[in-house]
Tab-separated table of C-alpha atoms in Angstrom:
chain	number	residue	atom	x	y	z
D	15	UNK	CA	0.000	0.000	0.000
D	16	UNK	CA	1.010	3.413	-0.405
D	17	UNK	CA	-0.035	5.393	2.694
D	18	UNK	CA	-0.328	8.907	3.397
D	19	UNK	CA	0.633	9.989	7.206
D	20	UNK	CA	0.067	13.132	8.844
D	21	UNK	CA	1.489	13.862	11.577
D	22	UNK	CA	4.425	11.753	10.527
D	23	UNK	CA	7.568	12.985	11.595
D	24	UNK	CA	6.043	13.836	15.337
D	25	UNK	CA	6.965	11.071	18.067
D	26	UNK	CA	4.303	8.887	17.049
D	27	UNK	CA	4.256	9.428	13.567
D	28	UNK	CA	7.877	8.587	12.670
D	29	UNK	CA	7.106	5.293	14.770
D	30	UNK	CA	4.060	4.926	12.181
D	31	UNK	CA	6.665	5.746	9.235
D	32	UNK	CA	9.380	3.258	10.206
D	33	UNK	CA	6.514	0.539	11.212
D	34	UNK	CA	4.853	1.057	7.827
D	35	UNK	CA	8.332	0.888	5.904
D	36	UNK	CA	9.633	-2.326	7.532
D	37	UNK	CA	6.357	-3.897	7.021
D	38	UNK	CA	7.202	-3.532	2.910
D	39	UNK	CA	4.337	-0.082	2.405
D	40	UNK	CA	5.031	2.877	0.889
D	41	UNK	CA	4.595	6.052	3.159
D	42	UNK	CA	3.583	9.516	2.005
D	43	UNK	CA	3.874	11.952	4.703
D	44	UNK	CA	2.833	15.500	5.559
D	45	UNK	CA	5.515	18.112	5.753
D	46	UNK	CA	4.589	21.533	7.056
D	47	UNK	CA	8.761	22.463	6.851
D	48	UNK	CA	11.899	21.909	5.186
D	49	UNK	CA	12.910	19.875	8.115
D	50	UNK	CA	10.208	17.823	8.448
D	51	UNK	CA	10.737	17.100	4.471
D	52	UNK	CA	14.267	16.514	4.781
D	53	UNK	CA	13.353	14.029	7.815
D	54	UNK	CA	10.704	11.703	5.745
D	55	UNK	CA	13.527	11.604	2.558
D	56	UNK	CA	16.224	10.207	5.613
D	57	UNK	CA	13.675	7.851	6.908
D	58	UNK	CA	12.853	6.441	2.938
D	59	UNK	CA	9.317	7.696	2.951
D	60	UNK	CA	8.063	10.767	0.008
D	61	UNK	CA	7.243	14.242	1.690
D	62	UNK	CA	4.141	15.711	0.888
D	63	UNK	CA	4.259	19.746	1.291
D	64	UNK	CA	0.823	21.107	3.262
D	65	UNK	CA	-0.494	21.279	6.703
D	66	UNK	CA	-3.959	20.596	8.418
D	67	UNK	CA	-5.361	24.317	7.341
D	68	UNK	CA	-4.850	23.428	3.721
D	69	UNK	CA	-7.566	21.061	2.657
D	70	UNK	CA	-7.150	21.193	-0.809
D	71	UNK	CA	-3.422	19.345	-0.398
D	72	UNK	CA	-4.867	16.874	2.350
D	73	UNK	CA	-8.193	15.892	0.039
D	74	UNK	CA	-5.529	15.709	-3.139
D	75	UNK	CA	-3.024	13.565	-0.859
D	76	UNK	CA	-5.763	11.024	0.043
D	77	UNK	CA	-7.380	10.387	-3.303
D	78	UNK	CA	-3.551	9.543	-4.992
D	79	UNK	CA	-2.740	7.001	-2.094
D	80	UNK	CA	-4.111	3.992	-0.965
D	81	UNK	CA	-5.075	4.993	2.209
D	82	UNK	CA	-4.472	7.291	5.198
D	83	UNK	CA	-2.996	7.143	9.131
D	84	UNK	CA	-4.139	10.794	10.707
D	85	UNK	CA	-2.293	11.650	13.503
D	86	UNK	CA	-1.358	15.429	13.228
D	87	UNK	CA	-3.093	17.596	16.136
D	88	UNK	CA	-2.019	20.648	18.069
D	89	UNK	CA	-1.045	19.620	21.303
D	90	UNK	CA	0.119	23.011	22.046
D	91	UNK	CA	-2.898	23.404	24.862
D	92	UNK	CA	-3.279	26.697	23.964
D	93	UNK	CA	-6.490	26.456	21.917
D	94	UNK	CA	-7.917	23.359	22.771
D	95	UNK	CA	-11.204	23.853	21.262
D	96	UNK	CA	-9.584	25.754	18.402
D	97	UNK	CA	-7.315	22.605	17.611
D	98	UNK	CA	-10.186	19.692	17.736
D	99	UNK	CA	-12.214	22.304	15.198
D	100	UNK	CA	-9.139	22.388	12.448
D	101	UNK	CA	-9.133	18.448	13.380
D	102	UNK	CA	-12.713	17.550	12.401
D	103	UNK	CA	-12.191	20.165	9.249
D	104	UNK	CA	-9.203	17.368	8.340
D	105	UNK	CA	-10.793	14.271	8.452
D	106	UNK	CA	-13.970	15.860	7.082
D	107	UNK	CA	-11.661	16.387	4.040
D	108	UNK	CA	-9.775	13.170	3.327
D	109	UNK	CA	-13.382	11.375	4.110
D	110	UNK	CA	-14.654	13.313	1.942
D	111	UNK	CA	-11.759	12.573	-0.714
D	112	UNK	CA	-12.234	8.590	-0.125
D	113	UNK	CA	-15.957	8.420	-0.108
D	114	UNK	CA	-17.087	5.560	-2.153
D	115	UNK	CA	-13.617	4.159	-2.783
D	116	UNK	CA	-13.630	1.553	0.170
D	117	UNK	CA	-9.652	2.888	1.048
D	118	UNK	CA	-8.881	2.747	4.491
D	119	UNK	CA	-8.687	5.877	6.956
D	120	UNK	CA	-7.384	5.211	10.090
D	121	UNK	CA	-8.153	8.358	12.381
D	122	UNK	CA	-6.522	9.144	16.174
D	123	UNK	CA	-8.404	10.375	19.203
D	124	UNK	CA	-8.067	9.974	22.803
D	125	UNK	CA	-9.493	7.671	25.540
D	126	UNK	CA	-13.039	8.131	27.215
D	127	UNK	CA	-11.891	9.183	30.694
D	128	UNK	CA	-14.771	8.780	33.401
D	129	UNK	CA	-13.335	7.664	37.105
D	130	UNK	CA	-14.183	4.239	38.137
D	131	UNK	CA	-14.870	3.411	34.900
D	132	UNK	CA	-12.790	0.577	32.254
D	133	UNK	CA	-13.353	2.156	28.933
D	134	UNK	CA	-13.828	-0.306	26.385
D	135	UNK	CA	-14.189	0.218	22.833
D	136	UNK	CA	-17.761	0.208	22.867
D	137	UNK	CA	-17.862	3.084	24.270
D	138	UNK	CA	-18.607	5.989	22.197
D	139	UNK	CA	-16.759	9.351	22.882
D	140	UNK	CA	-17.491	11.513	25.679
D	141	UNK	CA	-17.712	15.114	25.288
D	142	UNK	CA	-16.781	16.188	29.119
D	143	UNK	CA	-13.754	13.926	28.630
D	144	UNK	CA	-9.909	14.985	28.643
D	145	UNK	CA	-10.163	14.027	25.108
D	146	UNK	CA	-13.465	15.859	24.078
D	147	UNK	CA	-12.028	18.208	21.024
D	148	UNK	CA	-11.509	15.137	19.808
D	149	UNK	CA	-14.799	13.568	19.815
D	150	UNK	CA	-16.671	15.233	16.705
D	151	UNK	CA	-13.832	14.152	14.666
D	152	UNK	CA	-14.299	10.424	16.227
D	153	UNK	CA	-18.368	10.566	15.252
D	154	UNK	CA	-17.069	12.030	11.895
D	155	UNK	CA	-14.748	9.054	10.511
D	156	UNK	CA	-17.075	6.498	12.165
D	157	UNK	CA	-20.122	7.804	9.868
D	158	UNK	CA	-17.915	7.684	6.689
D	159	UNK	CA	-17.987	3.722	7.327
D	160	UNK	CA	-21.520	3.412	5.795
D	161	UNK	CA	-20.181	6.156	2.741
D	162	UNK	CA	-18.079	3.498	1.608
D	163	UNK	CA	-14.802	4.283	3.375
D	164	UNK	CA	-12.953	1.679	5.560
D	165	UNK	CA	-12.829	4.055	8.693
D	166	UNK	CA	-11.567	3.542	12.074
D	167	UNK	CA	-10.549	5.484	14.816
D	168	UNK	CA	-7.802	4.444	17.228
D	169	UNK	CA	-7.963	5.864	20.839
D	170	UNK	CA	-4.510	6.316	22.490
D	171	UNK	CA	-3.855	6.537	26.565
D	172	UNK	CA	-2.755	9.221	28.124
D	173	UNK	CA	1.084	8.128	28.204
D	174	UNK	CA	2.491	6.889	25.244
D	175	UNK	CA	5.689	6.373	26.395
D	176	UNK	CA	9.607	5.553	25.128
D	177	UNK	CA	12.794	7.269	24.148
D	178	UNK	CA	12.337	11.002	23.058
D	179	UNK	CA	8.410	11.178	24.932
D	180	UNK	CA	7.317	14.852	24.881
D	181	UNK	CA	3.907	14.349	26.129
D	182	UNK	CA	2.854	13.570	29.909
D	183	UNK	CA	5.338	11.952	31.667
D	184	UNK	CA	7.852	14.486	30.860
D	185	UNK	CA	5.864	16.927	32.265
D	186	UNK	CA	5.683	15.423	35.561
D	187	UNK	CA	8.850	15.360	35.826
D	188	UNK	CA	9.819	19.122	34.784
D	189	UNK	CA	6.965	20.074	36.707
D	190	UNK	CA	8.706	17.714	40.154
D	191	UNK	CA	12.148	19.784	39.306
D	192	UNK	CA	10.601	23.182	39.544
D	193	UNK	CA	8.574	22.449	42.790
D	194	UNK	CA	11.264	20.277	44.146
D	195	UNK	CA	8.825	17.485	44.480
D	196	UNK	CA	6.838	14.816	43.052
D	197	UNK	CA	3.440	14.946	43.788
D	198	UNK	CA	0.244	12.811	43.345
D	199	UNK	CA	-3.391	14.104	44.022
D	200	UNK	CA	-5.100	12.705	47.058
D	201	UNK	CA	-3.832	8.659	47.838
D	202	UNK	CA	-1.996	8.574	43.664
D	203	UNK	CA	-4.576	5.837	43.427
D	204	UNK	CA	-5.545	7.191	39.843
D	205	UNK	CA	-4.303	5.870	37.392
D	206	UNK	CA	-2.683	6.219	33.442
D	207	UNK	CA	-3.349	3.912	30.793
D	208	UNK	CA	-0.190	3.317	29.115
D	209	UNK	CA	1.158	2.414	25.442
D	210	UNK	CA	5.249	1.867	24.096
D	211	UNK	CA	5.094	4.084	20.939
D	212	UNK	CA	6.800	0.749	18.799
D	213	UNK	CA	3.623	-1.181	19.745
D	214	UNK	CA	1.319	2.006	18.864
D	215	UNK	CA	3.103	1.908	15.566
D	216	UNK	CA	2.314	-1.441	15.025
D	217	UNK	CA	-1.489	-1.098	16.158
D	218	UNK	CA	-1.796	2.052	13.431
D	219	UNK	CA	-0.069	0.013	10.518
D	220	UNK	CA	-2.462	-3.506	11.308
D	221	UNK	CA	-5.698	-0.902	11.379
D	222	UNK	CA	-4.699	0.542	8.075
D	223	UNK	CA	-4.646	-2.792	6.802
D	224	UNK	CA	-7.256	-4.609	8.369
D	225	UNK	CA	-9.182	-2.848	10.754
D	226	UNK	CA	-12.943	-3.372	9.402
D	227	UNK	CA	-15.208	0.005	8.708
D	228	UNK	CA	-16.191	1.700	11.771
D	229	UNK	CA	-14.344	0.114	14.231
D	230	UNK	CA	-13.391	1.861	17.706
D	231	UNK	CA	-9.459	0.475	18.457
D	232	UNK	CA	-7.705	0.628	21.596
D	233	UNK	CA	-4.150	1.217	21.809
D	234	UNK	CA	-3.116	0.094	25.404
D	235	UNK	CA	-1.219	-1.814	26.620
D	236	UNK	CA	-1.634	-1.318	30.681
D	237	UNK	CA	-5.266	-0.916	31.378
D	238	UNK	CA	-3.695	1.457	34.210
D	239	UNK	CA	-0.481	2.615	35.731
D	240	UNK	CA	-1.400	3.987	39.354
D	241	UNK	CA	0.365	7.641	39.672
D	242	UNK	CA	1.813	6.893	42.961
D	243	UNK	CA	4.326	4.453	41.517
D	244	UNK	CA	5.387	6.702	38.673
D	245	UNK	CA	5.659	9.738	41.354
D	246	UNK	CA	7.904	6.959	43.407
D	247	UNK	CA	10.019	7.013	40.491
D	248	UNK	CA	10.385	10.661	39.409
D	249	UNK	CA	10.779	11.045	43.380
D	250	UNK	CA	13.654	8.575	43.642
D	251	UNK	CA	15.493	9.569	40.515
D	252	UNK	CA	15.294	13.474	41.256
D	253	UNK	CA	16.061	12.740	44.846
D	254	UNK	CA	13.272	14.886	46.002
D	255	UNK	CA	10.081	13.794	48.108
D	256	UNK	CA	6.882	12.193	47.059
D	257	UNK	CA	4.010	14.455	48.442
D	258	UNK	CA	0.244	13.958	48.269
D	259	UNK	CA	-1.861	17.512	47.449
D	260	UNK	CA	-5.302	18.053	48.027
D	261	UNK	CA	-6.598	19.411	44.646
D	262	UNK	CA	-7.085	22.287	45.343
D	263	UNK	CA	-3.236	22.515	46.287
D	264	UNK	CA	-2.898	20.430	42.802
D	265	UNK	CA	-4.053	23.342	40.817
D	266	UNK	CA	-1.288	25.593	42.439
D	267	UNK	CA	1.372	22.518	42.101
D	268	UNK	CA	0.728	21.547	38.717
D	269	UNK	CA	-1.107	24.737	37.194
D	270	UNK	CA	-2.931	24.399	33.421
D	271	UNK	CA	-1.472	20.867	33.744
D	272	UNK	CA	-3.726	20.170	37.519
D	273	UNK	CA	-6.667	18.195	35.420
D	274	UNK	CA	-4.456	15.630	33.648
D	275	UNK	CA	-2.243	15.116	37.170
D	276	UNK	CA	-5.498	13.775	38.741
D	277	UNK	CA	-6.946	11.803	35.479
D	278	UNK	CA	-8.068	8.467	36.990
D	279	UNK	CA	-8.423	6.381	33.809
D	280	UNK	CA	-8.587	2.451	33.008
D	281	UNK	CA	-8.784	1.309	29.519
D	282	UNK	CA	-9.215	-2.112	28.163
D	283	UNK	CA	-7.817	-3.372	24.750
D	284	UNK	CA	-9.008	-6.814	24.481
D	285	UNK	CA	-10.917	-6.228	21.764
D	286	UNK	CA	-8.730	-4.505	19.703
D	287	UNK	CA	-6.486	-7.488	20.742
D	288	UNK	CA	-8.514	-10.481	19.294
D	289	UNK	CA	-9.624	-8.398	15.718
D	290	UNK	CA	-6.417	-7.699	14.843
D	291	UNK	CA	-4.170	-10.303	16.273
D	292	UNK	CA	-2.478	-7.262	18.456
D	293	UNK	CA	-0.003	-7.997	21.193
D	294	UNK	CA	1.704	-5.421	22.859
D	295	UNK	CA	5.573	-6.315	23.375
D	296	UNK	CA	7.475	-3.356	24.609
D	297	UNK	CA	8.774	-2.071	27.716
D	298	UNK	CA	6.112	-1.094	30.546
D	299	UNK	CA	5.947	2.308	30.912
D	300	UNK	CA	8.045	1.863	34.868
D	301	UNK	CA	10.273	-0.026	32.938
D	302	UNK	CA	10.751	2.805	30.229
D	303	UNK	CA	11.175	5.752	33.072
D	304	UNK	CA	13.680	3.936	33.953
D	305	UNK	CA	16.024	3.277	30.802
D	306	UNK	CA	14.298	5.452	28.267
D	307	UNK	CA	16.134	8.872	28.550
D	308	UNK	CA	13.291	10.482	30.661
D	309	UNK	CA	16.182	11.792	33.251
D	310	UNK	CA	18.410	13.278	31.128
């Protein structure tokens, strides 16, 4: 197959690129910059000049492949809302692009995140969830499954984790050096689902594949990692103390950052598991703090 990838020179999406290359595809991926251009060439995949806010390119990119990973979003936190909006405008493109043509597009989003709860993928997405600007976008590829296009949408836990992680782990840990402490909200009960980025690449390239129309996928691989035992290890590494904050203390400690600190999520993959033959392999993510670069 010859796949176009957005997002594909990010920490996922160069995960996705390699994955996709080794398994004997052909990778097409979006390059908003020189760089990112001259890093798809390196890797052996074909750059494709655009970004998200230029539908044209993305709907012209998806009709002259053979099908389509989406995994460009800005994380940035700045404009939440703003960012899930240029999302939905995306995959409302390239659906739009494969409609009738039975390709495959294979579309991220985030887990359902209610406490107490093990999301599953029949859940459908939650709007007051951590991941709610992603949720029209989810509804959005799931209805172009009955307009003739192979969509899917794989959810991805909060920490997907290995060597050169920018997302959540890394922030607990520059937030623990600043405040000279690692902290966890209330008893750290709460907990992370977790995924190695290798086995996330592995998930996206078997849904682009296989992964029937209108499927919900679930890329974890530890239903949930309880944040007391990753504070114990930013806490032992830093040499400072583990403390417990109330939360209203949490939104001093941890600032725009306070909400995902006290996520308490559990996610189940067996589904995804038995449909596509998935088995996670790599390192847990305590195994990763520990040997994958996270302390400098």
């Amino acid at each position: 197959m010859r796949v176009f990838v957005t997002g594909a020179t990010g920490f996922i999406g160069s995960a996705v690129v390699r994955e996709l290359l080794s398994a004997g595809h052909r990778v097409v991926g979006l390059a908003r910059s020189d760089a990112s251009a001259t890093a798809l060439e390196a890797a052996g995949a074909e750059p494709y000049r655009g970004s998200l806010a230029d539908p044209d390119g993305l709907a012209v990119a998806a009709k002259e492949t053979d099908g389509v990973i989406h995994l460009a979003f800005d994380h940035s936190f700045t404009d939440h809302a703003g960012a899930g909006r240029a999302d939905l405008r995306a995959v409302e493109t390239m659906g739009a692009a494969l409609e009738g043509t039975g390709k495959p597009l294979v579309v991220t989003s985030g887990m359902v995140t209610e406490p107490g709860l093990v999301a599953t993928e029949d859940l459908p997405g939650d709007p007051r969830s951590a991941g709610a600007a992603r949720v029209p976008s989810e509804a959005a590829t799931l209805a172009l499954a009955g307009r003739g296009v192979r969509a899917s949408v794989l959810r991805l836990p909060a920490s997907v984790h290995g060597r050169g992680d920018g997302g959540f782990v890394p922030r607990l840990i520059a937030v623990a050096r600043e405040k000279g402490a690692a902290a966890v909200v209330g008893d750290g009960a709460s907990t992370w689902p977790a995924v190695h980025r290798r086995d996330a690449a592995r998930l996206f390239r078997l849904a682009v594949e296989s992964a029937p129309a209108g499927a919900r996928l679930h890329g974890v691989a530890e239903e949930g990692v309880p944040l007391r035992d990753i504070a114990a290890v930013i806490g032992r590494r830093l040499d400072v103390p583990v403390v417990r904050l109330t939360p209203e203390e949490a939104r001093e400690h941890f600032g725009w950052f306070a909400g995902f600190a006290s996520m308490d999520v559990r996610a189940s993959s067996e589904r995804t598991r038995t449909s596509l033959g998935w088995q996670p392999t790599g390192p847990t993510l305590l195994a990763d703090l520990e040997d994958a670069g996270y302390f400098g």
